[in-house]
Coordinates of C-alpha atoms in Angstrom, one line a residue:
Chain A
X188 CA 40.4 -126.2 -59.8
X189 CA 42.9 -128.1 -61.5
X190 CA 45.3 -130.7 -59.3
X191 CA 48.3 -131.6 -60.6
X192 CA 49.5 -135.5 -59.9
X193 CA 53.3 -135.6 -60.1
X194 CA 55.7 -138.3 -59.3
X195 CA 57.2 -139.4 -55.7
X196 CA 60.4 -140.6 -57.2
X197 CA 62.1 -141.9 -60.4
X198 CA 60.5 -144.9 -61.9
X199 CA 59.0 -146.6 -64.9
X200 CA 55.8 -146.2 -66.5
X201 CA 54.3 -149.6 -66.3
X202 CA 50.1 -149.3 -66.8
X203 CA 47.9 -146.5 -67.6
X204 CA 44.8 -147.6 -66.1
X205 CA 42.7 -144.4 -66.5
X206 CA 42.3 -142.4 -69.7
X207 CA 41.7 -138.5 -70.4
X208 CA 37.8 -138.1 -69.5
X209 CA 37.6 -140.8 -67.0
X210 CA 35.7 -139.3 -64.0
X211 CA 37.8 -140.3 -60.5
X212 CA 37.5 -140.2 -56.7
X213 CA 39.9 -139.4 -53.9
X214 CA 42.1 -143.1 -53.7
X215 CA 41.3 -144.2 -57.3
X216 CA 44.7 -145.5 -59.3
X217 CA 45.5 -143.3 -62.7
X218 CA 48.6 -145.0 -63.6
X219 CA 50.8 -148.0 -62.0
X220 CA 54.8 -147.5 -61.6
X221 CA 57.2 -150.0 -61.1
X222 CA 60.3 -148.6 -59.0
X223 CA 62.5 -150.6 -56.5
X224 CA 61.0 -153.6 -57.7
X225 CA 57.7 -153.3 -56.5
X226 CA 54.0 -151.8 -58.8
X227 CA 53.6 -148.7 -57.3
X228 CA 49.9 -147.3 -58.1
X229 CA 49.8 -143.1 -58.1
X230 CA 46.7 -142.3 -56.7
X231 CA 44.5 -139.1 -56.5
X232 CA 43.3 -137.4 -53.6
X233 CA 41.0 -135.3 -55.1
X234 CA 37.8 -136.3 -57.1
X235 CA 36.9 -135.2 -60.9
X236 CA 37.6 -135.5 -64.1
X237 CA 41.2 -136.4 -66.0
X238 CA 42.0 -133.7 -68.2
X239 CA 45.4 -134.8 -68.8
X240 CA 47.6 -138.0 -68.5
X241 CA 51.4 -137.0 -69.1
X242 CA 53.4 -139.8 -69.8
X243 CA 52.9 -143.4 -71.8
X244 CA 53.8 -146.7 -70.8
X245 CA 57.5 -147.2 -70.5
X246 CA 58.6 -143.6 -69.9
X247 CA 61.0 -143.2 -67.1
X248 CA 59.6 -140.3 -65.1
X249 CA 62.2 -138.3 -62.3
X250 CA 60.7 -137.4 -59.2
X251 CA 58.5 -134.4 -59.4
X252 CA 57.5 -135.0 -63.2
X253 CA 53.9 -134.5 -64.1
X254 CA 51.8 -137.7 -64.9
X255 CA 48.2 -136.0 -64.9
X256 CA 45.9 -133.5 -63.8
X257 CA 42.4 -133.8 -62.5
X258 CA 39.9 -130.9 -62.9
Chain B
X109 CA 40.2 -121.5 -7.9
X110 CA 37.3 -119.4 -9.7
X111 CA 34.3 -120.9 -11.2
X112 CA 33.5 -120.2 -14.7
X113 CA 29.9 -119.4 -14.5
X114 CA 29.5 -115.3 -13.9
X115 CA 27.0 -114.2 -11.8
X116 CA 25.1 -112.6 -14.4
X117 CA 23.9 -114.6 -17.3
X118 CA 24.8 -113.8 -21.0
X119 CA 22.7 -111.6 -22.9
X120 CA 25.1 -111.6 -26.5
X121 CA 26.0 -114.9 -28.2
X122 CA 29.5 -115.7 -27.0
X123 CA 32.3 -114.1 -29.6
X124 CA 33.8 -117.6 -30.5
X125 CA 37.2 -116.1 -29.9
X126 CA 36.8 -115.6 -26.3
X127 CA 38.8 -118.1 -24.7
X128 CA 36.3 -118.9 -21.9
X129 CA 34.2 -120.6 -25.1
X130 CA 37.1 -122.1 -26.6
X131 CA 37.6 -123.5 -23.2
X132 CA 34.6 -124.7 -22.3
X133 CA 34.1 -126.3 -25.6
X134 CA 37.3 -128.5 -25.2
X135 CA 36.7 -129.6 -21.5
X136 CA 33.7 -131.9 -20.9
X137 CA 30.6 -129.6 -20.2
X138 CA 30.6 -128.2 -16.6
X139 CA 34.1 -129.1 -15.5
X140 CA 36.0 -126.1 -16.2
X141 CA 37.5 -124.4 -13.5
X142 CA 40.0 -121.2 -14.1
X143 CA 43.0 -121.5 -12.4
X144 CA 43.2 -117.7 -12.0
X145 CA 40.5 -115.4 -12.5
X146 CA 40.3 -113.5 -15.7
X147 CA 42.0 -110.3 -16.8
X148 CA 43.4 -108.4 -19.5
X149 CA 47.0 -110.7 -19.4
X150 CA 45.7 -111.5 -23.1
X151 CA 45.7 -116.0 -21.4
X152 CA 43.1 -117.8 -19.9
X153 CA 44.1 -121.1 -18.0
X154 CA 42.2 -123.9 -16.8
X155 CA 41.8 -127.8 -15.6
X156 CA 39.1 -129.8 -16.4
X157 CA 38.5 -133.4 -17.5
X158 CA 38.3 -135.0 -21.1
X159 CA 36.5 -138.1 -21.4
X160 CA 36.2 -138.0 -17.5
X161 CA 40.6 -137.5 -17.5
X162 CA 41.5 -134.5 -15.9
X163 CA 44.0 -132.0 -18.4
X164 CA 45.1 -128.5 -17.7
X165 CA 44.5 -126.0 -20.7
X166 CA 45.5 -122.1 -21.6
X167 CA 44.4 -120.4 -24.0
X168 CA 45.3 -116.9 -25.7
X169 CA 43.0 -114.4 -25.8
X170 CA 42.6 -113.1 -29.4
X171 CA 40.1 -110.8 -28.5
X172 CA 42.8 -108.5 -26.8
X173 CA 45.7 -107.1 -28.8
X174 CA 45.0 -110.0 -31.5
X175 CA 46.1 -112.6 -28.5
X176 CA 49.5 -110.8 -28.2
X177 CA 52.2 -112.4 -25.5
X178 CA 53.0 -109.9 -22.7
X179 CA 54.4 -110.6 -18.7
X180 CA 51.6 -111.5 -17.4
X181 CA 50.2 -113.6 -20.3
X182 CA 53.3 -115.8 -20.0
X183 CA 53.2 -116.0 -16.6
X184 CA 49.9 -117.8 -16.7
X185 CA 51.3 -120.1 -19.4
X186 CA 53.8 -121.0 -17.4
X187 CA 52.0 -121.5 -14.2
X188 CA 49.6 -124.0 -16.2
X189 CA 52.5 -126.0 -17.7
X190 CA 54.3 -126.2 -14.1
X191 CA 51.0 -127.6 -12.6
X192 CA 50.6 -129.9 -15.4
X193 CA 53.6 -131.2 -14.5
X194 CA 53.1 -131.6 -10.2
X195 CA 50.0 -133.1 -10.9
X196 CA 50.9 -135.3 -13.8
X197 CA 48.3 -134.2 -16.2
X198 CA 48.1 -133.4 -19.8
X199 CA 48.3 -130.1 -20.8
X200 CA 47.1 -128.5 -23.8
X201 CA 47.5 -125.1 -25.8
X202 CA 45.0 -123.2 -27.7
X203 CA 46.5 -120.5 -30.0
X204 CA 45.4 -117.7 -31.5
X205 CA 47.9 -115.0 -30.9
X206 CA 50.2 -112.4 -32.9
X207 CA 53.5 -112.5 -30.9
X208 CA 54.8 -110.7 -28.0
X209 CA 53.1 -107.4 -27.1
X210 CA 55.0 -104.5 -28.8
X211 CA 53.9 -102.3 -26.0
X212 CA 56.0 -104.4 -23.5
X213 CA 58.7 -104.2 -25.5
X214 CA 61.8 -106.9 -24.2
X215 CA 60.5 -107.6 -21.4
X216 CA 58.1 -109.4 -23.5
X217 CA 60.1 -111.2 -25.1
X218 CA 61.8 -112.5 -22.1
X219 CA 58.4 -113.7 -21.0
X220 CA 58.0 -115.4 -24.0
X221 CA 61.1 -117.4 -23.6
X222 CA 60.0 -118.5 -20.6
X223 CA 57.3 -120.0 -21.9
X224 CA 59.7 -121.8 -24.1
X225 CA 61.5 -123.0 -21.5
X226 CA 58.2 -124.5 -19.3
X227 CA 57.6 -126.6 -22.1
X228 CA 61.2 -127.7 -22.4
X229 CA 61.1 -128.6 -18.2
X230 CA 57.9 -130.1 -19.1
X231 CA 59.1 -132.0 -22.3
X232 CA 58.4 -136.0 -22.0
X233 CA 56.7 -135.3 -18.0
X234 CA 53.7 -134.9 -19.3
X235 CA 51.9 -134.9 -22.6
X236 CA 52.1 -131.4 -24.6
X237 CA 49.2 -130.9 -27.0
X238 CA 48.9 -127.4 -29.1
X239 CA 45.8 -126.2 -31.0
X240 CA 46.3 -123.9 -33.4
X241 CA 42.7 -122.0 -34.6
X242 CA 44.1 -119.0 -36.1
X243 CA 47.8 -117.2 -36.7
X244 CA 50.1 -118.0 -34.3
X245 CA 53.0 -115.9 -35.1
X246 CA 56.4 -114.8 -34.0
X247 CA 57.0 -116.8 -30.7
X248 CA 53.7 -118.0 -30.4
X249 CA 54.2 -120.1 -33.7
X250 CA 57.4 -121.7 -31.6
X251 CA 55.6 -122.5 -28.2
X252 CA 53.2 -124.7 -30.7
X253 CA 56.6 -126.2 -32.2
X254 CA 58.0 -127.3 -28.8
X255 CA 54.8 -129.6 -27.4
X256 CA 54.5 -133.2 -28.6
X257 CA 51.5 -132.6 -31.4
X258 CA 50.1 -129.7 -32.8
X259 CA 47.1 -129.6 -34.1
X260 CA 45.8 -126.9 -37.0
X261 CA 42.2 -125.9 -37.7
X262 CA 41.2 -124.6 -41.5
X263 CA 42.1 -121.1 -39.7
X264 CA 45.5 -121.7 -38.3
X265 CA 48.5 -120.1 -39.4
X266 CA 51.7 -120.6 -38.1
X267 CA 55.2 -118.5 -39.1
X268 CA 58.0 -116.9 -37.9
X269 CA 57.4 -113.6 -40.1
X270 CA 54.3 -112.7 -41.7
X271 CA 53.4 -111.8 -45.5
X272 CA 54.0 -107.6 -44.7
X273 CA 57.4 -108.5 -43.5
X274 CA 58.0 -111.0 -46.4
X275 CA 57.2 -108.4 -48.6
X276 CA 59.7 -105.8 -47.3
X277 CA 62.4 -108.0 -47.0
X278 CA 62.2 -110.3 -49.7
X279 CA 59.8 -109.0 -52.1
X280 CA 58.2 -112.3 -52.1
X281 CA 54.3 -112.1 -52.6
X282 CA 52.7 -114.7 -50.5
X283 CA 49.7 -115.1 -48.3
X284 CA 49.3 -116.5 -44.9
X285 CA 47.5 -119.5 -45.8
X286 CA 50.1 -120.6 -48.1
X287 CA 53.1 -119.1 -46.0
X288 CA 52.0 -121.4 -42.5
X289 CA 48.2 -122.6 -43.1
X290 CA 47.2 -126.4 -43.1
X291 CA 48.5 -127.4 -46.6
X292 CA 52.4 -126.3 -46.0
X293 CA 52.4 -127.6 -42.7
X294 CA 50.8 -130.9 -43.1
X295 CA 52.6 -131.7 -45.6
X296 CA 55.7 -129.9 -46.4
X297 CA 57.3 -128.4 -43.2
X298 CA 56.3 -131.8 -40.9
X299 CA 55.2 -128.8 -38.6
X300 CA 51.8 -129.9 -37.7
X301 CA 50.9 -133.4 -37.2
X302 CA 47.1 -133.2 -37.5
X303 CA 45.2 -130.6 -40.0
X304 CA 40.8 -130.5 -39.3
X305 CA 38.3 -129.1 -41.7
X306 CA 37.0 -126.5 -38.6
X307 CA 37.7 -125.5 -35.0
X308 CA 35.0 -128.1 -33.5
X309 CA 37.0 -130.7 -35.1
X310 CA 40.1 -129.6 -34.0
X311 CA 39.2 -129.4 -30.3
X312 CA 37.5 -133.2 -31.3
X313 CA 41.2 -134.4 -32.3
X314 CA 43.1 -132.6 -29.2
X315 CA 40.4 -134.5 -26.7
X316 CA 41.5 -137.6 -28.4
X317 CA 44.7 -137.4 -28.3
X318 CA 44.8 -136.0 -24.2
X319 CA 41.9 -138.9 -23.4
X320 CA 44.9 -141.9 -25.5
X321 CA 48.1 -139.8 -23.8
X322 CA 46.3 -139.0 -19.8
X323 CA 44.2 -142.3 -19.8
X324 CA 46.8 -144.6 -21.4
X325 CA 45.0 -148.1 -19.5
X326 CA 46.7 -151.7 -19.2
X327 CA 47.1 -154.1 -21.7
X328 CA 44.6 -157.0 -21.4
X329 CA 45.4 -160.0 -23.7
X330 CA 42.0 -161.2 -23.2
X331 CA 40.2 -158.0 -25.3
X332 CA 42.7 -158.9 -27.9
X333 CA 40.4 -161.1 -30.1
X334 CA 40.3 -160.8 -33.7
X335 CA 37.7 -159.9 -35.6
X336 CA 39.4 -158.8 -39.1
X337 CA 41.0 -160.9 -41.3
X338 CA 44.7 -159.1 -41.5
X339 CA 46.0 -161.5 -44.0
X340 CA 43.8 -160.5 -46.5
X341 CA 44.6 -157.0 -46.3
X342 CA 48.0 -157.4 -48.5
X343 CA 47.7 -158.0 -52.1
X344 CA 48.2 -161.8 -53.4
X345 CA 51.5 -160.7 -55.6
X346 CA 54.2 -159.7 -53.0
X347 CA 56.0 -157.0 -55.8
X348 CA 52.2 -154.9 -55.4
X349 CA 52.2 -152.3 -53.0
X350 CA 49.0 -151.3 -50.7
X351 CA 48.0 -149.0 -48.7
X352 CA 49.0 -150.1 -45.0
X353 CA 46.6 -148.3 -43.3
X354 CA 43.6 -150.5 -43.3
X355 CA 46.2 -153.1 -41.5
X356 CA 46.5 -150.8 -38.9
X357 CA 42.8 -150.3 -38.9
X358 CA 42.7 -153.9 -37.9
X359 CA 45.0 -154.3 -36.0
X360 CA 44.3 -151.8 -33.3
X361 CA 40.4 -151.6 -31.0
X362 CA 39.1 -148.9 -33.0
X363 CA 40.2 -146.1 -35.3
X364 CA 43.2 -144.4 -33.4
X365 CA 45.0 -140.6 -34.8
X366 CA 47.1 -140.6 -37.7
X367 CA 49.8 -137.9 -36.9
X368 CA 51.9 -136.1 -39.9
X369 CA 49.4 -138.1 -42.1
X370 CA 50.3 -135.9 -45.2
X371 CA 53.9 -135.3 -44.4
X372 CA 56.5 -138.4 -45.4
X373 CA 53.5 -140.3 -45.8
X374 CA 55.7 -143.6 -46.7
X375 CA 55.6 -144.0 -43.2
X376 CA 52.5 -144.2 -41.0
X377 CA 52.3 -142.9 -37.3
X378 CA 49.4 -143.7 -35.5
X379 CA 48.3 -143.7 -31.7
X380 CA 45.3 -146.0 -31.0
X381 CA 44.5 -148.0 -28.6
X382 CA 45.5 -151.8 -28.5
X383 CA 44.0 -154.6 -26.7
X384 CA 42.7 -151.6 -24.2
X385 CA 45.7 -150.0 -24.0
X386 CA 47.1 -146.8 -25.9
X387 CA 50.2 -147.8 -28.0
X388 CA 52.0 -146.4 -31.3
X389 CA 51.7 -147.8 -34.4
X390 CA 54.5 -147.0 -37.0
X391 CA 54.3 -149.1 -40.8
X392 CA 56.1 -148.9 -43.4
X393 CA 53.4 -147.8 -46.3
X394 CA 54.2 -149.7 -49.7
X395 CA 51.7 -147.4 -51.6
X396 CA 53.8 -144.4 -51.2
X397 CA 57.8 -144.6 -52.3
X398 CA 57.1 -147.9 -52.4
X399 CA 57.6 -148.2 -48.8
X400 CA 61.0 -147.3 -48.7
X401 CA 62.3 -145.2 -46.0
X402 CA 63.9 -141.8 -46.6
X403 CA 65.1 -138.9 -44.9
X404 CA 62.0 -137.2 -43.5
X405 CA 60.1 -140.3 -43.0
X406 CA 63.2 -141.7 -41.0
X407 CA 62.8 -138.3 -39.0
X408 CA 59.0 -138.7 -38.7
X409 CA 59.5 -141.9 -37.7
X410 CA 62.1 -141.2 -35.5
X411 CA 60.5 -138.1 -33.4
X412 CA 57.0 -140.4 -32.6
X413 CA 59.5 -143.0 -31.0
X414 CA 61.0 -141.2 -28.5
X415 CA 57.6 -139.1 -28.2
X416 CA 56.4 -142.4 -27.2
X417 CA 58.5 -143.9 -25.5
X418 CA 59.3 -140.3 -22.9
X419 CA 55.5 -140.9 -22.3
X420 CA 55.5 -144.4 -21.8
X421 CA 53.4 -145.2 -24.8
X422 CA 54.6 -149.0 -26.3
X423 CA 55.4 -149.4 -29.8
X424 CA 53.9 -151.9 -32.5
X425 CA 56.1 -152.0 -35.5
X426 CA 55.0 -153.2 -38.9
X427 CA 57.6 -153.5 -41.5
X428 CA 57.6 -153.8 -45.4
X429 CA 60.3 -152.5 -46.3
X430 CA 62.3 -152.3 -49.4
X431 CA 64.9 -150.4 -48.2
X432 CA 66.3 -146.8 -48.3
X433 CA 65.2 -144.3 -51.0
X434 CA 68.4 -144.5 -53.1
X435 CA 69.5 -141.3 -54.9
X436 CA 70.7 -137.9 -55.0
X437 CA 68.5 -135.9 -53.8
X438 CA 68.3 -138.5 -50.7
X439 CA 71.9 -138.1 -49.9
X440 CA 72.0 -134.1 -50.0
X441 CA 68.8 -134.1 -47.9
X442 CA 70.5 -136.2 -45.5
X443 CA 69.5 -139.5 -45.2
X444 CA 72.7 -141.0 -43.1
X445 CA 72.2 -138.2 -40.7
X446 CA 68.2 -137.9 -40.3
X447 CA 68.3 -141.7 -40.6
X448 CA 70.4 -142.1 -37.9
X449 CA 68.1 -140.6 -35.3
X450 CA 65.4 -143.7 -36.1
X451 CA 68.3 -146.2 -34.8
X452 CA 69.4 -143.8 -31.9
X453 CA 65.6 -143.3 -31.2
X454 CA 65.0 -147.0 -31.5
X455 CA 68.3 -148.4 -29.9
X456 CA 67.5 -146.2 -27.0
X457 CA 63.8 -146.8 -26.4
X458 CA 62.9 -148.4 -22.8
X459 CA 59.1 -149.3 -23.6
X460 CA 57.9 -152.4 -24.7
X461 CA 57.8 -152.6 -28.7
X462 CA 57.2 -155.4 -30.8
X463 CA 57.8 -155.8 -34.5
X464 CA 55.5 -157.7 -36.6
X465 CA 57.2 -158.2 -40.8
X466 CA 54.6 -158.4 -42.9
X467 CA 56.5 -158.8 -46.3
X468 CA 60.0 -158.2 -46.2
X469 CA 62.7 -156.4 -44.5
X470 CA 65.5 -155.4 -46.6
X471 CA 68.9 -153.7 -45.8
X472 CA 69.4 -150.9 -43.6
X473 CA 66.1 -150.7 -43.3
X474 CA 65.2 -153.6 -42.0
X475 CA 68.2 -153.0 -38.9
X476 CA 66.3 -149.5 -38.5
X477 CA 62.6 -150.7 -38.1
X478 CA 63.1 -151.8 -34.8
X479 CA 65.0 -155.2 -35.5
X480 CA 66.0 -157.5 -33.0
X481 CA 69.6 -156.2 -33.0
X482 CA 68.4 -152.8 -32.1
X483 CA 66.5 -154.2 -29.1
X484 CA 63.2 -155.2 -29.7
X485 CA 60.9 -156.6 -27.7
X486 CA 59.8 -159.8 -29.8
X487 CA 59.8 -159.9 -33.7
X488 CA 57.6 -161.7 -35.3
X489 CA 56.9 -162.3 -38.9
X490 CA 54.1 -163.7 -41.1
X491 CA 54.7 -167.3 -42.9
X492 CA 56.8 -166.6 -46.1
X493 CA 58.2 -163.5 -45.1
X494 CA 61.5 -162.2 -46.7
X495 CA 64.4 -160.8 -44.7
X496 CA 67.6 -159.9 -46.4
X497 CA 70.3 -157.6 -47.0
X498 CA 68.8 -156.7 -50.6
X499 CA 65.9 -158.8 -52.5
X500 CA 67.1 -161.9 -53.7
X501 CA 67.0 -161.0 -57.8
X502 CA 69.1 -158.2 -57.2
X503 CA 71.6 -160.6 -54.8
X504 CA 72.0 -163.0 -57.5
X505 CA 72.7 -160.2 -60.2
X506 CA 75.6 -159.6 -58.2
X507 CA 76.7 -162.8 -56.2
X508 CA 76.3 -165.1 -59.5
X509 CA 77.1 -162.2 -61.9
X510 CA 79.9 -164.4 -63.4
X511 CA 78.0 -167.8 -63.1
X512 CA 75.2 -166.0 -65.6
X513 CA 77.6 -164.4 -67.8
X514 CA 78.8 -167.9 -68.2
X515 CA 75.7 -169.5 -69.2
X516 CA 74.4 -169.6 -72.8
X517 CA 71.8 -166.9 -72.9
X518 CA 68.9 -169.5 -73.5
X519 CA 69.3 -171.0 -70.6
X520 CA 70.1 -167.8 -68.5
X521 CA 66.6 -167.1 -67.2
X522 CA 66.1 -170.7 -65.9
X523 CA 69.5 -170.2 -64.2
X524 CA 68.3 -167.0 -62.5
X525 CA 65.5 -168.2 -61.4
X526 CA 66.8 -171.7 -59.8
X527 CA 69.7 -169.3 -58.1
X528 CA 67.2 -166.9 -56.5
X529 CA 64.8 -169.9 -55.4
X530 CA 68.1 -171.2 -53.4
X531 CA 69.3 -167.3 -52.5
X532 CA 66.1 -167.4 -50.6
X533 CA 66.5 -170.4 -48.9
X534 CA 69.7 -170.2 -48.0
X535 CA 70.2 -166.0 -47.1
X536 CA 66.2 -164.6 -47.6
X537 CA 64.0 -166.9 -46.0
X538 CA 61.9 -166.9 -42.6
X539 CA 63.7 -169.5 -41.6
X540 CA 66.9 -168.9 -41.6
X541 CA 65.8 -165.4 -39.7
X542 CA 64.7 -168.0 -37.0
X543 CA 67.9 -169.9 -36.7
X544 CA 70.4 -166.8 -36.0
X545 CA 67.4 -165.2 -33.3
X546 CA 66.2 -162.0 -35.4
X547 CA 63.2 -163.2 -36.0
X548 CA 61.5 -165.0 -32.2
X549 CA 58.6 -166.5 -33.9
X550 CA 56.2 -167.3 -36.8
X551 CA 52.8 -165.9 -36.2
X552 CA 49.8 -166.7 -38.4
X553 CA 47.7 -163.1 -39.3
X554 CA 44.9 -164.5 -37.4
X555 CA 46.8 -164.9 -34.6
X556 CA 48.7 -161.4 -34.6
X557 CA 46.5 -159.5 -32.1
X558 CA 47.1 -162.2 -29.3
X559 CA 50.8 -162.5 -29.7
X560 CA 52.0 -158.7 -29.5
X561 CA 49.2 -158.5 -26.9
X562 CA 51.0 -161.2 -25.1
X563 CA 54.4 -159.4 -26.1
X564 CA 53.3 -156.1 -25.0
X565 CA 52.0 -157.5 -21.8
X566 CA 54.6 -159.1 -21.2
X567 CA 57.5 -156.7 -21.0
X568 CA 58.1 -154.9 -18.4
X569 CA 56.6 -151.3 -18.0
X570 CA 58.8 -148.6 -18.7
X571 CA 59.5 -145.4 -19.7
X572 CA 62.3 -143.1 -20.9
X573 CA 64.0 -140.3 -19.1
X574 CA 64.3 -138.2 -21.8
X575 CA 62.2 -135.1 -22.9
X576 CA 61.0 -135.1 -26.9
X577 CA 62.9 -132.3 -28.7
X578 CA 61.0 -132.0 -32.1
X579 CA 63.7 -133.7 -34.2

């Protein structure tokens, strides 16, 4: 089953830290936003593998925006 | 009273929806007693004890009429609740019920409504728990809505109309699970405050949560030794944001009940118990929204303090905050108004409630995480803590807008930096905190657990005289 990670609220890209492939576990950090001055890491809360990572460093993403998807 | 134990002994394994079972398996083993023996109402009641703490329990009877509400029913819901209340006791709900019986037709209905109003009388008296183990619909998904926490097994289901009527009305094709089960209430509609993977578990979290709200104990400074290193829990760069819950780990005797864990999850609700005594935790969690309030954390928030403080429950406070959620969609979801009930929830709160700022404290924010202005019982902070009305780059951007515009870019950066180092100082800093009063004291992490033990101990006992309408 495929879970898609979308964003809290508007912010910037900062770091991708995991790639397409990358096997993860519930509380792992995919990709690190900086909004309200502060490194916000988006985590998953499911385990498996990326299949997707939907934006690049230095996007601006709005709340609700897709950043990746775990199958 | 009736005892539990029929004269003749079982010959079938027990149907796991009779409520006897259900019952029986909440209550420690062998101290069930009905309060009325039972019938066909379609409601069980009963007291028992929890962890050796006596609670008074109903449950509805799914195996007649799919649990359905009539007179009689109600009546027994209402004579459990009542009782609850004389003898000062928690009382908790199992559901598993369609509504009000057709058959009875209004009269129903007006049953029903008083069992809302029980649990309205009842409302901050005495600690309301509901279980919900399968649907509870119609007015039996409202009686859960009422109490203080509800709790939802894998098979709960709770909505006013069901997918049939959807259907007709709407032509909207849904199913229950996703029209009232776990996921949309834990963590859309704020409806339920704890989801469970099974029944057992369920009944596990509703014993907890009766054994921390009927038992609550006393505060003993002296069990308030240390034994975790809190400091360490927050990340060496102060713009990184962390998950707060392993603070509260720490901080409290052992793992205590996360309630609406899944639900504005920016900010953490917890009751534990605290150097011996039960208490409620609310953070601020940096890893989601950055912290920041919004509007249905601010409500969240809001609803567990005056849960608290109606039961008498004292408050630890841990703030790092960056402020509001700015934006749009905020304003048109109603932050000043659902924000506003964390300060009138705060501002009016009797019990003894400490603040601890971890980080920083910024803004409107900051007044509405139980500062000192708002009536706190002692606020303390860690060394190097920042407390201001915004962040001190952003306060310069604005205060010294013209001083920067004025000098050559090359140099602009070294000014920025040398006016935020003295914004600190003079508007940001721990210190000056401590010279107007809204901070009391510096407290070293190691020493946290002492001093709000001390704090909380200190204060005098109280409790508000208010009932906890589910904001």
């Amino acid at each position: 089953m495929a879970d898609e990670i979308r964003a809290e609220m508007v912010a910037n890209v900062w770091k991708i830290v995991k790639a397409v492939g990358d096997e993860v576990e519930d509380g792992d950090t995919l990709v690190i936003l900086e909004s309200m001055k502060m490194e916000i890491p988006v985590i998953t809360e499911s385990d498996g593998v990326i299949a997707k990572i939907a934006v690049n460093e230095g996007d601006v993403v709005q709340e609700g925006d897709l950043i990746a998807v775990i199958e | 009273m009736t005892l539990t134990t029929p004269a003749g002994a079982q010959t079938e394994a027990p149907d796991f929806r009779d409520p006897q079972v259900r019952l029986r398996n909440l209550f420690d083993a062998g101290t069930l007693r009905l309060l009325a023996a039972a019938d066909t109402s379609g409601v069980l009641a009963g007291r028992g004890e929890i962890d050796g703490t006596p609670v008074i329990a109903y449950c509805t009877d799914a195996t007649k009429m799919g649990g359905a509400m009539g007179v009689e029913g109600c009546r027994h819901i209402v004579d459990a609740i009542d009782a609850a209340v004389r003898e000062r006791v928690p009382v908790v709900g199992l559901w598993h019920c369609g509504g009000a019986r057709l058959n009875e037709g209004v009269t129903a209905l007006d049953a029903v409504g008083q069992v809302f109003a029980a649990m309205v009388r009842a409302s901050g008296r005495v600690p309301q728990i509901s279980v919900v183990l399968g649907p509870a619909a119609g007015g039996a998904a409202y009686g859960p809505a009422l109490t203080d926490i509800v709790i939802m097994s894998d098979q709960g289901r709770i909505f006013v109309t069901g997918p049939e009527v959807v259907r007709s009305v709407t032509g909207e094709q849904v199913d229950m699970e996703r029209l009232g089960g776990p996921e949309p209430h834990g963590r859309r509609s704020g409806v339920v405050h704890v989801t469970t993977k099974d029944e057992a578990g369920a009944l596990e979290k509703a014993r907890q949560v009766a054994a921390l709200l009927g038992r609550q104990g006393r505060i003993s400074p002296a069990d308030a030794a240390q034994t975790t290193d809190l400091g360490a829990l927050l990340p060496e760069q102060t713009n990184r944001a962390y998950d707060v819950k392993p603070l509260i780990k720490g901080l409290l005797d052992e793992p205590g009940v996360e309630l609406h864990a899944k639900w504005a999850p920016n900010v953490v609700t917890t009751l534990g118990r605290f150097a011996g005594r039960t208490v409620g935790v609310i953070a601020n969690n940096p890893m989601r929204l950055g912290g920041c309030l919004d509007a249905s954390s601010a409500e969240k928030a809001a609803r567990f303090v005056r849960m608290c403080d109606s039961l008498g429950v004292p408050l630890i406070v841990l703030v790092d905050v960056p402020g509001y959620l700015p934006g749009l969609g905020q304003e048109w979801d109603g932050v000043v108004r659902r924000g506003a009930k964390l300060l009138h929830a705060f501002a009016e709160a009797v019990v003894p409630r400490v603040t601890l700022v971890t980080r920083k404290a910024f803004g409107g924010a900051y007044i509405a995480m139980n500062s000192r202005s708002l009536g706190a019982t002692a606020v303390f902070a860690w060394p190097n803590v920042e407390i201001a009305v915004m962040g001190a780059p952003a306060a310069v951007n604005i205060l010294h807008r013209k001083t920067l515009a004025a000098t050559p870019a090359a140099e602009r950066d070294a000014k920025r930096a040398e006016l935020i180092e003295e914004q600190i100082r003079v508007a940001g800093g721990v210190n000056r905190a401590l010279e107007i009063g809204v901070v009391d004291e510096v407290v070293e992490p190691s020493d946290t657990r002492r001093r709000i033990a001390e704090a909380l101990a200190g204060a005098p006992a109280a409790r508000g005289a208010h009932g906890n309408i589910p904001l």
